[in-house]
Amino acid sequence: MNILVIGCDQVGAALVRDLERIGHDISIIEKDSEQLKRLDGFDDYTFSGNALVGDPTDPDVLRQGGIENCDAVAAVSEDDSLNLMAAQIAKSLFQREKVICRVSDPHLQVLYHKAYELDTICPTVLTEQAVFRSLSK
């Protein structure tokens, strides 16, 4: 599967590594070139995909990043607004069916899912649920 990942913070870099290890072809778009250094932070891993520095809300940058040929898009940067905009563009303009949007604010997660019909992942909610499960045992 060809996957376009938007954002290369800790979540994005780990996601890229894990997806490549199971055989997916990965392209990354990241606004900050310094963030791409995270890809070299794993001992036994070398990124073999394509990395592009640019604005992932710019359709031309998304094209350069391979959005037209990808099977899925994961907008996982630390910026909820950037993720929403990039995910909306991927879904509406480029008609990608599998678009996942990271949303840190639980209230926005519900809004993004309902209003924009996006698959959303909220690390805040996932963390709370994991802590709750651990404490309630």
PDB file of C-alpha atoms in Angstrom:
ATOM      1  CA  MET A   1       0.000   0.000   0.000  1.00  0.00           C
ATOM      2  CA  ASN A   2       1.214   3.532  -0.779  1.00  0.00           C
ATOM      3  CA  ILE A   3       0.640   5.812   2.188  1.00  0.00           C
ATOM      4  CA  LEU A   4       1.179   9.554   2.464  1.00  0.00           C
ATOM      5  CA  VAL A   5       2.029  10.660   5.999  1.00  0.00           C
ATOM      6  CA  ILE A   6       1.675  14.320   6.907  1.00  0.00           C
ATOM      7  CA  GLY A   7       3.833  15.314   9.839  1.00  0.00           C
ATOM      8  CA  CYS A   8       7.054  13.843  11.156  1.00  0.00           C
ATOM      9  CA  ASP A   9       6.971  14.554  14.878  1.00  0.00           C
ATOM     10  CA  GLN A  10       7.328  11.635  17.304  1.00  0.00           C
ATOM     11  CA  VAL A  11       4.023  10.103  16.219  1.00  0.00           C
ATOM     12  CA  GLY A  12       4.677  10.550  12.511  1.00  0.00           C
ATOM     13  CA  ALA A  13       8.231   9.197  12.634  1.00  0.00           C
ATOM     14  CA  ALA A  14       7.182   6.123  14.637  1.00  0.00           C
ATOM     15  CA  LEU A  15       4.225   5.529  12.314  1.00  0.00           C
ATOM     16  CA  VAL A  16       6.448   5.762   9.233  1.00  0.00           C
ATOM     17  CA  ARG A  17       8.943   3.319  10.711  1.00  0.00           C
ATOM     18  CA  ASP A  18       6.264   0.796  11.654  1.00  0.00           C
ATOM     19  CA  LEU A  19       4.450   1.027   8.316  1.00  0.00           C
ATOM     20  CA  GLU A  20       7.661   0.601   6.332  1.00  0.00           C
ATOM     21  CA  ARG A  21       8.678  -2.394   8.437  1.00  0.00           C
ATOM     22  CA  ILE A  22       5.508  -4.222   7.431  1.00  0.00           C
ATOM     23  CA  GLY A  23       6.045  -3.467   3.745  1.00  0.00           C
ATOM     24  CA  HIS A  24       4.188  -0.273   2.914  1.00  0.00           C
ATOM     25  CA  ASP A  25       5.604   2.411   0.619  1.00  0.00           C
ATOM     26  CA  ILE A  26       5.670   5.720   2.465  1.00  0.00           C
ATOM     27  CA  SER A  27       5.911   9.358   1.449  1.00  0.00           C
ATOM     28  CA  ILE A  28       6.114  12.145   4.013  1.00  0.00           C
ATOM     29  CA  ILE A  29       5.295  15.831   3.833  1.00  0.00           C
ATOM     30  CA  GLU A  30       6.607  17.935   6.712  1.00  0.00           C
ATOM     31  CA  LYS A  31       6.675  21.733   7.050  1.00  0.00           C
ATOM     32  CA  ASP A  32       9.833  21.780   9.196  1.00  0.00           C
ATOM     33  CA  SER A  33      12.941  20.144   7.736  1.00  0.00           C
ATOM     34  CA  GLU A  34      14.338  19.680  11.265  1.00  0.00           C
ATOM     35  CA  GLN A  35      11.502  17.272  12.064  1.00  0.00           C
ATOM     36  CA  LEU A  36      12.652  14.911   9.302  1.00  0.00           C
ATOM     37  CA  LYS A  37      15.777  14.205  11.360  1.00  0.00           C
ATOM     38  CA  ARG A  38      13.545  12.060  13.583  1.00  0.00           C
ATOM     39  CA  LEU A  39      13.592   9.429  10.850  1.00  0.00           C
ATOM     40  CA  ASP A  40      17.263   8.799  11.642  1.00  0.00           C
ATOM     41  CA  GLY A  41      16.561   8.431  15.357  1.00  0.00           C
ATOM     42  CA  PHE A  42      15.941   4.691  15.298  1.00  0.00           C
ATOM     43  CA  ASP A  43      18.926   2.361  15.693  1.00  0.00           C
ATOM     44  CA  ASP A  44      18.108  -0.296  13.115  1.00  0.00           C
ATOM     45  CA  TYR A  45      15.994   1.741  10.718  1.00  0.00           C
ATOM     46  CA  THR A  46      16.716   3.701   7.570  1.00  0.00           C
ATOM     47  CA  PHE A  47      13.862   5.540   5.866  1.00  0.00           C
ATOM     48  CA  SER A  48      13.565   4.405   2.252  1.00  0.00           C
ATOM     49  CA  GLY A  49      10.567   6.436   1.135  1.00  0.00           C
ATOM     50  CA  ASN A  50      10.199   9.967  -0.175  1.00  0.00           C
ATOM     51  CA  ALA A  51      10.341  12.968   2.165  1.00  0.00           C
ATOM     52  CA  LEU A  52       9.262  16.416   1.079  1.00  0.00           C
ATOM     53  CA  VAL A  53       9.532  19.683   2.974  1.00  0.00           C
ATOM     54  CA  GLY A  54       6.538  21.886   2.267  1.00  0.00           C
ATOM     55  CA  ASP A  55       3.073  23.002   3.252  1.00  0.00           C
ATOM     56  CA  PRO A  56       0.768  19.954   3.260  1.00  0.00           C
ATOM     57  CA  THR A  57      -2.263  22.192   2.751  1.00  0.00           C
ATOM     58  CA  ASP A  58      -0.935  23.284  -0.648  1.00  0.00           C
ATOM     59  CA  PRO A  59      -2.404  21.051  -3.396  1.00  0.00           C
ATOM     60  CA  ASP A  60       0.780  21.364  -5.469  1.00  0.00           C
ATOM     61  CA  VAL A  61       2.890  20.148  -2.535  1.00  0.00           C
ATOM     62  CA  LEU A  62       0.459  17.270  -1.994  1.00  0.00           C
ATOM     63  CA  ARG A  63       0.832  16.331  -5.657  1.00  0.00           C
ATOM     64  CA  GLN A  64       4.625  16.415  -5.333  1.00  0.00           C
ATOM     65  CA  GLY A  65       4.265  14.198  -2.271  1.00  0.00           C
ATOM     66  CA  GLY A  66       2.379  11.602  -4.300  1.00  0.00           C
ATOM     67  CA  ILE A  67      -1.187  12.082  -3.112  1.00  0.00           C
ATOM     68  CA  GLU A  68      -2.629  11.205  -6.497  1.00  0.00           C
ATOM     69  CA  ASN A  69      -1.126   7.712  -6.341  1.00  0.00           C
ATOM     70  CA  CYS A  70      -1.522   6.938  -2.644  1.00  0.00           C
ATOM     71  CA  ASP A  71      -3.969   4.475  -1.154  1.00  0.00           C
ATOM     72  CA  ALA A  72      -4.264   6.278   2.181  1.00  0.00           C
ATOM     73  CA  VAL A  73      -3.389   9.545   3.906  1.00  0.00           C
ATOM     74  CA  ALA A  74      -2.519   9.943   7.575  1.00  0.00           C
ATOM     75  CA  ALA A  75      -2.458  13.565   8.773  1.00  0.00           C
ATOM     76  CA  VAL A  76      -0.645  13.146  12.096  1.00  0.00           C
ATOM     77  CA  SER A  77       1.229  16.402  12.731  1.00  0.00           C
ATOM     78  CA  GLU A  78       1.039  18.123  16.128  1.00  0.00           C
ATOM     79  CA  ASP A  79      -1.162  20.849  14.609  1.00  0.00           C
ATOM     80  CA  ASP A  80      -4.883  19.995  14.654  1.00  0.00           C
ATOM     81  CA  SER A  81      -5.759  22.750  12.173  1.00  0.00           C
ATOM     82  CA  LEU A  82      -3.091  21.659   9.710  1.00  0.00           C
ATOM     83  CA  ASN A  83      -4.238  18.052   9.998  1.00  0.00           C
ATOM     84  CA  LEU A  84      -7.861  19.012   9.385  1.00  0.00           C
ATOM     85  CA  MET A  85      -7.051  21.165   6.359  1.00  0.00           C
ATOM     86  CA  ALA A  86      -4.736  18.565   4.807  1.00  0.00           C
ATOM     87  CA  ALA A  87      -7.224  15.757   5.489  1.00  0.00           C
ATOM     88  CA  GLN A  88     -10.114  17.724   3.980  1.00  0.00           C
ATOM     89  CA  ILE A  89      -8.087  18.500   0.861  1.00  0.00           C
ATOM     90  CA  ALA A  90      -7.043  14.853   0.537  1.00  0.00           C
ATOM     91  CA  LYS A  91     -10.633  13.690   0.882  1.00  0.00           C
ATOM     92  CA  SER A  92     -12.481  16.330  -1.145  1.00  0.00           C
ATOM     93  CA  LEU A  93     -10.053  17.603  -3.767  1.00  0.00           C
ATOM     94  CA  PHE A  94      -8.061  14.404  -4.348  1.00  0.00           C
ATOM     95  CA  GLN A  95     -10.917  12.033  -3.455  1.00  0.00           C
ATOM     96  CA  ARG A  96      -8.814   9.748  -1.269  1.00  0.00           C
ATOM     97  CA  GLU A  97     -11.110   7.366   0.561  1.00  0.00           C
ATOM     98  CA  LYS A  98      -8.848   6.339   3.439  1.00  0.00           C
ATOM     99  CA  VAL A  99      -7.927   9.554   5.286  1.00  0.00           C
ATOM    100  CA  ILE A 100      -7.044   9.542   8.979  1.00  0.00           C
ATOM    101  CA  CYS A 101      -6.734  12.761  10.958  1.00  0.00           C
ATOM    102  CA  ARG A 102      -4.954  13.109  14.320  1.00  0.00           C
ATOM    103  CA  VAL A 103      -6.831  15.489  16.614  1.00  0.00           C
ATOM    104  CA  SER A 104      -5.517  16.350  20.087  1.00  0.00           C
ATOM    105  CA  ASP A 105      -8.654  18.128  21.279  1.00  0.00           C
ATOM    106  CA  PRO A 106     -11.439  15.614  22.096  1.00  0.00           C
ATOM    107  CA  HIS A 107     -14.161  18.160  21.263  1.00  0.00           C
ATOM    108  CA  LEU A 108     -12.656  18.784  17.844  1.00  0.00           C
ATOM    109  CA  GLN A 109     -12.396  15.045  17.252  1.00  0.00           C
ATOM    110  CA  VAL A 110     -16.173  14.727  17.402  1.00  0.00           C
ATOM    111  CA  LEU A 111     -16.666  17.813  15.227  1.00  0.00           C
ATOM    112  CA  TYR A 112     -14.154  16.691  12.567  1.00  0.00           C
ATOM    113  CA  HIS A 113     -15.712  13.261  12.422  1.00  0.00           C
ATOM    114  CA  LYS A 114     -19.319  14.463  12.209  1.00  0.00           C
ATOM    115  CA  ALA A 115     -18.959  17.617  10.140  1.00  0.00           C
ATOM    116  CA  TYR A 116     -16.223  16.500   7.756  1.00  0.00           C
ATOM    117  CA  GLU A 117     -16.749  12.709   7.796  1.00  0.00           C
ATOM    118  CA  LEU A 118     -13.100  12.111   8.632  1.00  0.00           C
ATOM    119  CA  ASP A 119     -11.670   9.134  10.477  1.00  0.00           C
ATOM    120  CA  THR A 120     -10.129  10.702  13.560  1.00  0.00           C
ATOM    121  CA  ILE A 121      -7.677   9.524  16.188  1.00  0.00           C
ATOM    122  CA  CYS A 122      -7.407  11.476  19.437  1.00  0.00           C
ATOM    123  CA  PRO A 123      -4.267  10.764  21.502  1.00  0.00           C
ATOM    124  CA  THR A 124      -5.810  12.603  24.460  1.00  0.00           C
ATOM    125  CA  VAL A 125      -8.770  10.221  24.556  1.00  0.00           C
ATOM    126  CA  LEU A 126      -6.594   7.147  23.952  1.00  0.00           C
ATOM    127  CA  THR A 127      -4.275   8.118  26.802  1.00  0.00           C
ATOM    128  CA  GLU A 128      -7.159   8.769  29.181  1.00  0.00           C
ATOM    129  CA  GLN A 129      -8.711   5.411  28.320  1.00  0.00           C
ATOM    130  CA  ALA A 130      -5.424   3.550  28.855  1.00  0.00           C
ATOM    131  CA  VAL A 131      -4.843   5.225  32.234  1.00  0.00           C
ATOM    132  CA  PHE A 132      -8.449   4.575  33.260  1.00  0.00           C
ATOM    133  CA  ARG A 133      -8.145   0.872  32.363  1.00  0.00           C
ATOM    134  CA  SER A 134      -4.904   0.606  34.351  1.00  0.00           C
ATOM    135  CA  LEU A 135      -6.360   2.329  37.405  1.00  0.00           C
ATOM    136  CA  SER A 136      -9.673   0.489  37.361  1.00  0.00           C
ATOM    137  CA  LYS A 137      -8.151  -3.019  37.535  1.00  0.00           C
TER     138      LYS A 137
END
